[in-house]
Amino acid sequence: MVTSLLWVLLLVPWLSAPLMVLLGRRLGPRVGWAALLAPVVATVSAVGITLAPQAERQALPAYEWVPQLGARIAFMPDGLGLFFALLVSGVGVLVTLYAAFYLDGSYRHHGRFYCFLQLFMGAMLWTVLSGNLLVLFVAWELTGISSFFLIGFLTEKELSRRGARMALVTTSATGLSLLVGVVLIGQLYGTYELSAIFTQGVPPGGEGLLTAAFLCCFGGIAGKSALFPFSYWLPNAMAAPTPVSAYLHSATMVKLGVFLTARMLPLFGDLDVFAPVVLSVGLFTFVFGAGLALLSNDLKAVLAYTTVAQLGALVGQYGWSPQGAAPFGDILHILNHTLYKAGLFMVVGVIDHSAGTRDLRELGGLFRRMPLTGVVALIALAAMAGVPLTSGFISKELLLESGLELFHSRQSLLGALPLVALLLGSLLHVLVALRVAKRFFGPMPEKAASHFHAPSLGLQFPASVLALGVMGFGVVPAAFGSATGFFSASPEVRHLSLWHGFTPVLLMSLSIFALAGILFAVGTRAGKAPAGIPRWLEFERLFERGVEGAPVFGQWLDRVLGFTRPSHFLLLIVGGLVTALAAYGIFAWEGLVQRISLSAPLPEGSEGEPWIRFGACLLIGISALLAVRLRRPIPQLFAVSAVGLGIAFLYVLYRAPDLALTQLLVETATLLMVLLLVIRFKRDRASEQPVAPVSRGARVIRFGVSIAAGLVMGLGVLIFPNPGQEHAGTYYLETTVPLAKGANAVNTVLVDYRGFDTMFEITVLLIAALGCLGLLARVRRVGKPTEVKVSVRDLFPVPEDFILRSVVVFGVFPLNLLAAFIFFRGHNAPGGGFIAGLVSALSLILLVFVSGLGWVRSALRINPVTLAAIGVGLAVGTTLLPLVFGLPLLSHLYVDILGISLGTTLVFDLGVYLTVVGVTLKLIYPLMKSVHGRSAFAPDELGHFYAEASESIDELESVPGTEVPPDAEPSPETRRI
């Protein structure tokens, strides 16, 4: 039962997310009501798991994911994990309900918004419930990616794009630090399972490595929870819609650092460096964030900086935990902050929605216009200030009590600093609360009054629920302590009540209120609002300078090092490789000489094949030299093709038919594409542009590096082979039939043994094709487009020829029949999806050459990019399918039909086939069109590859009388069949 509920909890947001996009197109803003189902189901599931017996929660199964890395799908639904799961799902219900009222028709892409929101919820749930550090890290990064889309949801706004970029770069960069810490822990303990790690002691001599792991992990914690010095990204992320701020930046994402600190406390808590680092960074952030909040004038910025401050206190509280045990009240503090801060963010959204501004200097008289929102706001502000009868009062008293106990235990200046920081930060929070609360009284400024409209009850309802929680726990502190103590790992249990007598902590609270009242009265009488945060404290400016300065620095470094041309990079890489291998050759000179002496410069024996190999290598070398020496593009192209064909011939001689077929077909496709590029260059008169002169010294260096590289590669054949070493190829050949159910080891390696490589390669192939299309559509920045006379007949690359057209048209079917034969035999004989895809693509290219683009495009009726995307999707789906059956990724499934083993390898290979066909066609279409001066893309594709304000490089001025509309296809009279 618990296992089923857990899978429902973890999968419902992920399954619901794509449905939101589809429903959003039909329902518009009303899709928010459909989006409520997922968080409600998740909350009910989380409650069911929480109420289940502890023995059932501890007996959950684990599933293998990447066993070679130690990554297992294991769960840890203890008190901490379940508390955060309830927090994520429960607040998710209120935020989704709030968004359903908040996101009206003025917003676009409602379905996409709820999709991102639920993807984020799913990533959060996987993070807090994971029992494996590697899986936890993957989910941790997924929260950053999904939050990037949420923060930057309003893509038309520069602030949204800037905030999203800042959040992603900061959290991802510090996430790399966390990854290093996770790997160090895995190396130290030999496992990534949290349950196994917590039950072990520190291995002998491992304290130093564990300290390094803690510091790396704390870098990730500080980045995700916006602790100093990474506190700049959270206020800038407030450019997101208010529901995002209420969810991500008060209740969920930013608390991941707090969660991880608590989760890793049993592991790091006993380290000598743990308490000083956590206390100093956390409490400094507490004071720093509260100070910046007091200086801010934007309501969202005020809440953002107080969130930064509270996150510092929530992390810092673990610094005074004794012997790695959780401090009493840690869950209480987290819940208190979630209740009042999520409510305050919703209140700010209501104010902005109704008054049209969030500037404190332009607000006033809000309580009279929106009494319910005013009550909710004052309750939440009272909790932030720690006023009695609110949950904030209980939380603040416990924090001050912990600081006082730390001071008494140490009796030193260092022991007093945490208490001083808590007192100062609490004072600043009271001042901030008073400053915001003042805007609810007095007259309303004319600007806000002219825009004001009363908010709906539904928009105010979620914040009201949170305010009831703040008041309920504040009035009945015993229930507050019991509810949070159920989830806490603290061994200490206290009875909380409203009155404990006149204690030092109560006197400190009264002193804070009195001093804050005096300071606020003096400031109000002075009548001066804060001028804003000083520029030297705006750390986001340093971030922006760093981001903008990185390419500038790279260009400067290129100029200093002389890397102004790409060929210089090649010289450096090849020169460095040659130097390294030459150094190795000097130290291993005797062995090198011995190996060279065993080789013969010419083939031995009377057999003809060695001499044929020698001749093939000689032909390849001569062709390579011709490619360098020839100056005209067409002869150069054929020389390069001769190199490729010579290599294909060598594959034949070495009994590698798969490689030979692939090489021949790739060379043919490449020859056609490059030929079109050469024709296009001639059209643009690119060949007439002067070539940059090369000095004699540079030629000598290039010649020397080339000769050295050739010698190194030749000698490498003699140096690196080791007949006594076991080779992976031997294993593949021996196990290809029993394990991969195929006799063709080349194909089984591609789709089974190393299927991950193939899957990522076809994905990169699709991405590279899209990049090439982007280059075809780049902006023409200088010069005037060349005038080219274009007629409809120029759309066909070859002259009209009946015999050629008949041969090609009637040869398409046999060629694709051959492709099908090659495809289906590929698992047991030379062939496979890649070779079959090239055959089909070449047949269609030939058809385009003789029949024209328009006829082929209308006959195929499918976008080649869609075809390639379907191919990648099939490969990815085949990779993930085994998880449904509890098997590792890419474990192929087989069924015997009439003695023939058919498996999901065919589906994977089909994905490769479709990707190759789609990419090849999509590249050939725009190339052929651009050769003749037409727009590279159809009208419905123009916005996909470059901005609307850009001008395609292929948009040419037409000569009067010879115009061809860019979106026109050949007329039926001129189409050749």
XYZ file of N, CA, C and O in Angstrom, residues 200-344:
580
model
N 27.146 3.853 9.112
C 28.590 3.624 9.203
C 29.249 4.777 9.950
O 28.767 5.913 9.936
N 30.351 4.459 10.573
C 31.178 5.513 11.140
C 32.109 6.062 10.075
O 32.187 5.541 8.955
N 32.816 7.123 10.409
C 33.777 7.687 9.469
C 34.926 6.700 9.299
O 35.531 6.272 10.289
N 35.233 6.286 8.081
C 36.356 5.359 7.873
C 37.645 5.940 8.434
O 37.845 7.167 8.436
N 38.535 5.107 8.938
C 39.795 5.600 9.505
C 40.569 6.442 8.491
O 40.750 6.040 7.348
N 40.981 7.606 8.931
C 41.733 8.510 8.065
C 40.873 9.258 7.061
O 41.416 9.940 6.179
N 39.553 9.161 7.190
C 38.677 9.801 6.215
C 38.149 11.142 6.636
O 37.315 11.727 5.923
N 38.602 11.670 7.787
C 38.071 12.948 8.261
C 38.363 14.083 7.282
O 37.512 14.949 7.049
N 39.566 14.094 6.733
C 39.922 15.168 5.800
C 39.065 15.129 4.546
O 38.578 16.170 4.074
N 38.860 13.932 3.993
C 38.023 13.805 2.794
C 36.574 14.162 3.102
O 35.888 14.798 2.288
N 36.100 13.791 4.288
C 34.731 14.120 4.665
C 34.569 15.630 4.852
O 33.523 16.198 4.511
N 35.598 16.281 5.385
C 35.547 17.747 5.527
C 35.467 18.414 4.165
O 34.694 19.361 3.957
N 36.277 17.918 3.214
C 36.213 18.461 1.853
C 34.841 18.236 1.234
O 34.291 19.120 0.553
N 34.254 17.054 1.499
C 32.923 16.771 0.973
C 31.891 17.729 1.569
O 30.994 18.217 0.862
N 32.004 18.018 2.860
C 31.072 18.958 3.492
C 31.182 20.345 2.877
O 30.159 20.990 2.562
N 32.396 20.827 2.688
C 32.574 22.171 2.131
C 32.009 22.248 0.716
O 31.405 23.263 0.340
N 32.183 21.185 -0.071
C 31.626 21.169 -1.418
C 30.098 21.134 -1.368
O 29.422 21.860 -2.115
N 29.558 20.303 -0.500
C 28.098 20.236 -0.366
C 27.526 21.554 0.136
O 26.458 21.997 -0.312
N 28.242 22.212 1.042
C 27.743 23.476 1.555
C 27.743 24.550 0.473
O 26.915 25.473 0.507
N 28.657 24.445 -0.501
C 28.595 25.364 -1.637
C 27.283 25.224 -2.391
O 26.660 26.219 -2.773
N 26.833 23.971 -2.617
C 25.536 23.764 -3.255
C 24.387 24.246 -2.399
O 23.407 24.813 -2.899
N 24.494 24.035 -1.080
C 23.447 24.505 -0.152
C 23.338 26.028 -0.187
O 22.240 26.587 -0.274
N 24.487 26.694 -0.126
C 24.480 28.161 -0.124
C 23.915 28.718 -1.424
O 23.187 29.717 -1.429
N 24.245 28.074 -2.558
C 23.727 28.557 -3.834
C 22.230 28.377 -3.951
O 21.503 29.292 -4.380
N 21.720 27.210 -3.569
C 20.292 26.940 -3.733
C 19.455 27.764 -2.751
O 18.362 28.222 -3.103
N 19.937 27.963 -1.521
C 19.176 28.712 -0.516
C 19.570 30.181 -0.451
O 19.213 30.870 0.509
N 20.299 30.665 -1.452
C 20.617 32.096 -1.574
C 21.313 32.648 -0.338
O 21.059 33.777 0.082
N 22.217 31.857 0.253
C 22.998 32.366 1.372
C 24.117 33.255 0.840
O 24.517 33.165 -0.318
N 24.623 34.103 1.709
C 25.724 34.983 1.318
C 26.919 34.129 0.877
O 27.257 33.155 1.538
N 27.575 34.430 -0.251
C 27.440 35.598 -1.132
C 26.540 35.371 -2.342
O 26.627 36.119 -3.319
N 25.700 34.333 -2.322
C 24.843 34.032 -3.471
C 23.427 34.562 -3.281
O 22.500 34.112 -3.958
N 23.262 35.515 -2.379
C 21.919 36.008 -2.052
C 21.345 36.914 -3.128
O 20.172 37.288 -3.046
N 22.115 37.269 -4.141
C 21.659 38.232 -5.142
C 20.596 37.649 -6.080
O 19.756 38.379 -6.613
N 20.623 36.320 -6.319
C 19.736 35.797 -7.350
C 18.271 35.740 -6.912
O 17.372 35.866 -7.750
N 18.020 35.567 -5.628
C 16.636 35.405 -5.170
C 15.811 36.675 -5.379
O 14.695 36.604 -5.918
N 16.270 37.862 -4.984
C 15.453 39.060 -5.261
C 15.229 39.298 -6.750
O 14.153 39.769 -7.141
N 16.206 38.967 -7.577
C 16.030 39.167 -9.020
C 15.079 38.145 -9.627
O 14.511 38.379 -10.691
N 14.899 37.003 -8.952
C 13.940 35.998 -9.426
C 12.508 36.421 -9.164
O 11.579 35.749 -9.615
N 12.304 37.528 -8.440
C 10.945 37.984 -8.143
C 10.263 38.579 -9.365
O 9.107 39.001 -9.289
N 10.957 38.639 -10.493
C 10.309 39.085 -11.724
C 9.307 38.064 -12.230
O 8.518 38.343 -13.134
N 9.311 36.877 -11.648
C 8.348 35.842 -12.014
C 6.956 36.230 -11.550
O 6.793 37.070 -10.666
N 5.906 35.612 -12.121
C 4.547 35.853 -11.609
C 4.459 35.523 -10.115
O 5.167 34.637 -9.624
N 3.589 36.210 -9.406
C 3.511 36.060 -7.953
C 3.266 34.626 -7.491
O 3.840 34.209 -6.489
N 2.439 33.809 -8.165
C 2.307 32.419 -7.713
C 3.633 31.675 -7.699
O 3.863 30.827 -6.832
N 4.503 31.983 -8.638
C 5.829 31.349 -8.664
C 6.631 31.775 -7.448
O 7.269 30.944 -6.778
N 6.597 33.061 -7.132
C 7.337 33.551 -5.969
C 6.819 32.920 -4.689
O 7.586 32.530 -3.808
N 5.489 32.810 -4.573
C 4.904 32.231 -3.363
C 5.288 30.768 -3.199
O 5.425 30.268 -2.083
N 5.488 30.072 -4.300
C 5.769 28.627 -4.243
C 7.269 28.349 -4.168
O 7.756 27.695 -3.243
N 8.002 28.867 -5.130
C 9.429 28.546 -5.212
C 10.233 29.204 -4.108
O 11.118 28.580 -3.524
N 9.940 30.459 -3.828
C 10.875 31.252 -3.049
C 10.422 31.514 -1.620
O 10.981 32.362 -0.936
N 9.423 30.763 -1.180
C 9.081 30.840 0.239
C 8.815 29.465 0.814
O 9.085 29.212 1.984
N 8.302 28.552 -0.011
C 7.867 27.272 0.524
C 8.683 26.087 0.036
O 8.708 25.059 0.700
N 9.323 26.175 -1.110
C 9.906 24.949 -1.668
C 11.365 25.099 -2.062
O 12.262 24.781 -1.283
N 11.638 25.615 -3.259
C 12.975 25.496 -3.841
C 14.078 26.044 -2.944
O 15.082 25.380 -2.707
N 13.887 27.252 -2.441
C 14.963 27.854 -1.666
C 15.178 27.133 -0.339
O 16.213 27.306 0.306
N 14.194 26.335 0.076
C 14.374 25.564 1.305
C 15.100 24.247 1.065
O 15.303 23.470 2.016
N 15.466 23.966 -0.184
C 16.210 22.736 -0.446
C 17.560 22.754 0.256
O 18.052 21.710 0.696
N 18.177 23.930 0.360
C 19.438 24.015 1.092
C 19.236 23.685 2.564
O 20.059 23.001 3.180
N 18.121 24.176 3.138
C 17.797 23.847 4.530
C 17.555 22.340 4.649
O 18.040 21.689 5.590
N 16.806 21.782 3.695
C 16.535 20.344 3.719
C 17.828 19.533 3.667
O 18.009 18.584 4.446
N 18.732 19.892 2.754
C 19.952 19.100 2.610
C 20.840 19.234 3.846
O 21.517 18.274 4.240
N 20.854 20.418 4.463
C 21.611 20.579 5.709
C 21.080 19.636 6.777
O 21.846 18.969 7.485
N 19.748 19.563 6.895
C 19.154 18.659 7.876
C 19.374 17.204 7.500
O 19.650 16.364 8.371
N 19.272 16.893 6.201
C 19.441 15.518 5.754
C 20.859 15.008 6.013
O 21.057 13.848 6.421
N 21.847 15.854 5.811
C 23.241 15.434 5.952
C 23.801 15.703 7.342
O 24.996 15.488 7.579
N 22.950 16.181 8.257
C 23.413 16.493 9.605
C 24.027 15.282 10.315
O 25.072 15.420 10.963
N 23.435 14.083 10.231
C 24.085 12.936 10.887
C 25.466 12.626 10.343
O 26.298 12.037 11.051
N 25.732 13.022 9.093
C 27.028 12.736 8.482
C 28.055 13.816 8.784
O 29.213 13.525 9.105
N 27.643 15.078 8.706
C 28.587 16.190 8.848
C 28.583 16.830 10.232
O 29.474 17.617 10.562
N 27.578 16.547 11.045
C 27.388 17.298 12.294
C 28.539 17.210 13.253
O 28.755 18.139 14.049
N 29.312 16.118 13.244
C 30.410 15.964 14.192
C 31.714 16.583 13.713
O 32.711 16.567 14.447
N 31.754 17.081 12.501
C 32.990 17.684 11.989
C 33.285 18.986 12.729
O 32.377 19.758 13.051
N 34.550 19.235 12.973
C 34.946 20.458 13.688
C 34.603 21.717 12.906
O 34.335 22.775 13.489
N 34.609 21.606 11.571
C 34.391 22.788 10.751
C 32.904 23.057 10.524
O 32.537 24.142 10.063
N 32.045 22.101 10.860
C 30.623 22.230 10.515
C 29.974 23.428 11.220
O 29.401 24.307 10.571
N 30.024 23.469 12.535
C 29.338 24.528 13.288
C 29.841 25.919 12.935
O 29.037 26.838 12.700
N 31.166 26.172 12.887
C 31.619 27.526 12.538
C 31.150 27.986 11.162
O 30.725 29.134 11.000
N 31.206 27.098 10.182
C 30.814 27.494 8.820
C 29.324 27.757 8.743
O 28.868 28.797 8.241
N 28.530 26.827 9.266
C 27.072 26.956 9.168
C 26.579 28.153 9.975
O 25.741 28.939 9.498
N 27.105 28.332 11.183
C 26.661 29.455 12.016
C 27.068 30.796 11.414
O 26.258 31.732 11.339
N 28.314 30.915 11.007
C 28.800 32.211 10.528
C 28.098 32.624 9.245
O 27.607 33.762 9.126
N 28.024 31.722 8.266
C 27.375 32.067 6.989
C 25.877 32.276 7.199
O 25.290 33.239 6.694
N 25.239 31.383 7.962
C 23.797 31.479 8.152
C 23.374 32.740 8.867
O 22.474 33.460 8.403
N 23.994 33.037 9.987
C 23.553 34.196 10.774
C 24.000 35.516 10.155
O 23.316 36.536 10.305
N 25.128 35.526 9.449
C 25.485 36.745 8.719
C 24.454 37.017 7.633
O 24.044 38.175 7.415
N 24.009 35.964 6.938
C 22.966 36.133 5.929
C 21.675 36.639 6.562
O 20.945 37.439 5.973
N 21.387 36.178 7.787
C 20.177 36.608 8.517
C 20.180 38.119 8.709
O 19.183 38.806 8.430
N 21.284 38.662 9.164
C 21.377 40.111 9.399
C 21.470 40.868 8.082
O 20.812 41.901 7.870
N 22.278 40.352 7.155
C 22.503 41.016 5.868
C 21.193 41.132 5.084
O 20.847 42.203 4.566
N 20.435 40.030 4.981
C 19.190 40.058 4.235
C 18.159 40.970 4.863
O 17.439 41.701 4.157
N 18.061 40.968 6.204
C 17.096 41.841 6.870
C 17.447 43.308 6.655
O 16.551 44.156 6.480
N 18.734 43.631 6.669
C 19.148 45.012 6.420
C 18.786 45.478 5.024
O 18.292 46.601 4.837
N 19.008 44.616 4.008
C 18.653 44.993 2.637
C 17.140 45.104 2.467
O 16.658 45.940 1.693
N 16.379 44.264 3.204
C 14.919 44.363 3.134
C 14.440 45.716 3.646
O 13.504 46.312 3.101
N 15.074 46.219 4.694
C 14.682 47.510 5.256
C 14.989 48.648 4.289
O 14.312 49.684 4.306
N 15.986 48.465 3.418
C 16.367 49.517 2.478
C 15.572 49.473 1.178
O 15.675 50.386 0.362
N 14.818 48.402 0.950
C 14.102 48.229 -0.314
C 12.756 48.936 -0.271
O 12.147 49.098 0.787
N 12.285 49.310 -1.459
C 10.998 49.988 -1.572
C 9.961 49.160 -2.329
O 8.771 49.453 -2.253
N 10.407 48.156 -3.079
C 9.488 47.271 -3.780
C 9.033 46.171 -2.833
O 9.857 45.515 -2.192
N 7.710 45.958 -2.744
C 7.183 44.985 -1.785
C 7.744 43.591 -2.034
O 8.061 42.869 -1.089
N 7.854 43.186 -3.292
C 8.394 41.860 -3.583
C 9.869 41.775 -3.183
O 10.327 40.745 -2.691
N 10.610 42.835 -3.410
C 12.016 42.843 -3.014
C 12.146 42.772 -1.495
O 13.039 42.097 -0.967
N 11.248 43.466 -0.784
C 11.266 43.404 0.684
C 11.084 41.962 1.146
O 11.830 41.448 1.986
N 10.085 41.291 0.575
C 9.839 39.899 0.961
C 10.983 38.988 0.525
O 11.318 38.026 1.221
N 11.575 39.282 -0.625
C 12.685 38.453 -1.097
C 13.866 38.531 -0.143
O 14.472 37.505 0.220
N 14.210 39.732 0.279
C 15.361 39.871 1.175
C 15.063 39.317 2.569
O 15.963 38.788 3.229
N 13.808 39.433 3.031
C 13.502 38.797 4.317
C 13.534 37.278 4.181
O 13.862 36.570 5.149
N 13.209 36.771 2.992
C 13.349 35.327 2.753
C 14.808 34.918 2.824
O 15.159 33.890 3.416
N 15.674 35.712 2.196
C 17.114 35.448 2.282
C 17.547 35.408 3.744
O 18.286 34.508 4.176
N 17.075 36.374 4.513
C 17.444 36.441 5.933
C 16.966 35.202 6.684
O 17.725 34.582 7.444
N 15.707 34.840 6.488
C 15.165 33.692 7.213
C 15.841 32.396 6.799
O 16.045 31.498 7.628
N 16.209 32.263 5.531
C 16.938 31.064 5.095
C 18.282 30.966 5.803
O 18.739 29.870 6.152
N 18.917 32.122 6.023
C 20.163 32.110 6.789
C 19.956 31.599 8.194
O 20.747 30.792 8.713
N 18.857 32.041 8.832
C 18.581 31.579 10.200
C 18.221 30.095 10.214
O 18.634 29.353 11.116
N 17.461 29.633 9.212
C 17.053 28.230 9.175
C 18.236 27.296 8.974
O 18.281 26.195 9.528
N 19.202 27.721 8.161
C 20.417 26.911 7.988
C 21.315 27.049 9.207
O 21.885 26.065 9.702
N 21.433 28.282 9.720
C 22.327 28.516 10.843
C 21.918 27.793 12.109
O 22.776 27.456 12.949
N 20.626 27.499 12.282
C 20.176 26.833 13.505
C 20.824 25.463 13.683
O 20.956 24.971 14.813
N 21.229 24.824 12.577
C 21.851 23.502 12.696
C 23.292 23.601 13.191
O 23.912 22.584 13.462
N 23.808 24.844 13.292
C 25.175 25.004 13.779
C 25.312 24.802 15.271
O 26.421 24.572 15.761
N 24.210 24.919 16.041
C 24.338 24.707 17.490
C 23.718 23.376 17.921
O 23.398 23.162 19.074
N 23.509 22.473 16.926
C 22.970 21.150 17.286
C 24.071 20.313 17.918
O 25.178 20.235 17.390
N 23.807 19.671 19.035
C 24.848 18.910 19.719
C 25.099 17.554 19.061
O 24.180 16.807 18.791
N 26.381 17.242 18.756
C 26.816 15.932 18.274
C 26.029 15.457 17.068
O 25.658 14.305 16.947
N 25.734 16.340 16.144
C 25.073 15.948 14.905
C 23.594 15.668 15.039
O 22.966 15.175 14.097
N 22.997 15.949 16.194
C 21.560 15.727 16.370
C 20.798 16.975 15.941
O 21.272 18.096 16.083
N 19.601 16.771 15.420
C 18.786 17.904 14.981
C 18.367 18.738 16.182
O 18.005 18.196 17.227
N 18.398 20.070 16.087
C 17.969 20.910 17.213
C 16.458 20.866 17.375
O 15.713 20.659 16.412
N 16.008 21.063 18.574
C 14.568 21.090 18.823
C 13.936 22.290 18.117
O 14.433 23.412 18.200
N 12.850 22.042 17.401
C 12.124 23.127 16.750
C 12.563 23.419 15.333
O 12.084 24.397 14.742
N 13.448 22.603 14.743
C 13.907 22.919 13.384
C 12.760 22.863 12.381
O 12.608 23.751 11.532
N 11.907 21.833 12.478
C 10.750 21.743 11.585
C 9.747 22.855 11.881
O 9.110 23.396 10.967
N 9.631 23.229 13.142
C 8.721 24.304 13.542
C 9.101 25.610 12.859
O 8.240 26.336 12.351
N 10.390 25.927 12.844
C 10.840 27.171 12.207
C 10.531 27.152 10.708
O 10.106 28.163 10.140
N 10.756 26.005 10.065
C 10.524 25.907 8.627
C 9.048 26.095 8.310
O 8.672 26.829 7.391
N 8.175 25.433 9.084
C 6.738 25.541 8.838
C 6.248 26.961 9.102
O 5.429 27.499 8.340
N 6.730 27.579 10.149
C 6.319 28.951 10.451
C 6.669 29.885 9.298
O 5.839 30.685 8.850
N 7.893 29.772 8.796
C 8.304 30.646 7.696
C 7.467 30.390 6.448
O 7.079 31.336 5.739
N 7.150 29.141 6.178
C 6.340 28.824 5.002
C 4.958 29.443 5.107
O 4.441 30.039 4.153
N 4.340 29.339 6.263
C 2.971 29.825 6.430
C 2.877 31.329 6.219
O 2.046 31.816 5.429
N 3.714 32.086 6.920
C 3.538 33.538 6.828
C 4.139 34.111 5.551
O 3.610 35.065 4.977
N 5.249 33.498 5.048
C 5.881 34.102 3.883
C 5.109 33.796 2.604
O 4.961 34.677 1.740
N 4.594 32.565 2.447
C 3.758 32.277 1.280
C 2.515 33.157 1.301
O 2.079 33.673 0.257
N 1.942 33.347 2.481
C 0.780 34.225 2.589
C 1.111 35.658 2.214
O 0.328 36.337 1.533
N 2.268 36.150 2.646
C 2.656 37.522 2.313
C 2.879 37.702 0.814
O 2.511 38.736 0.241
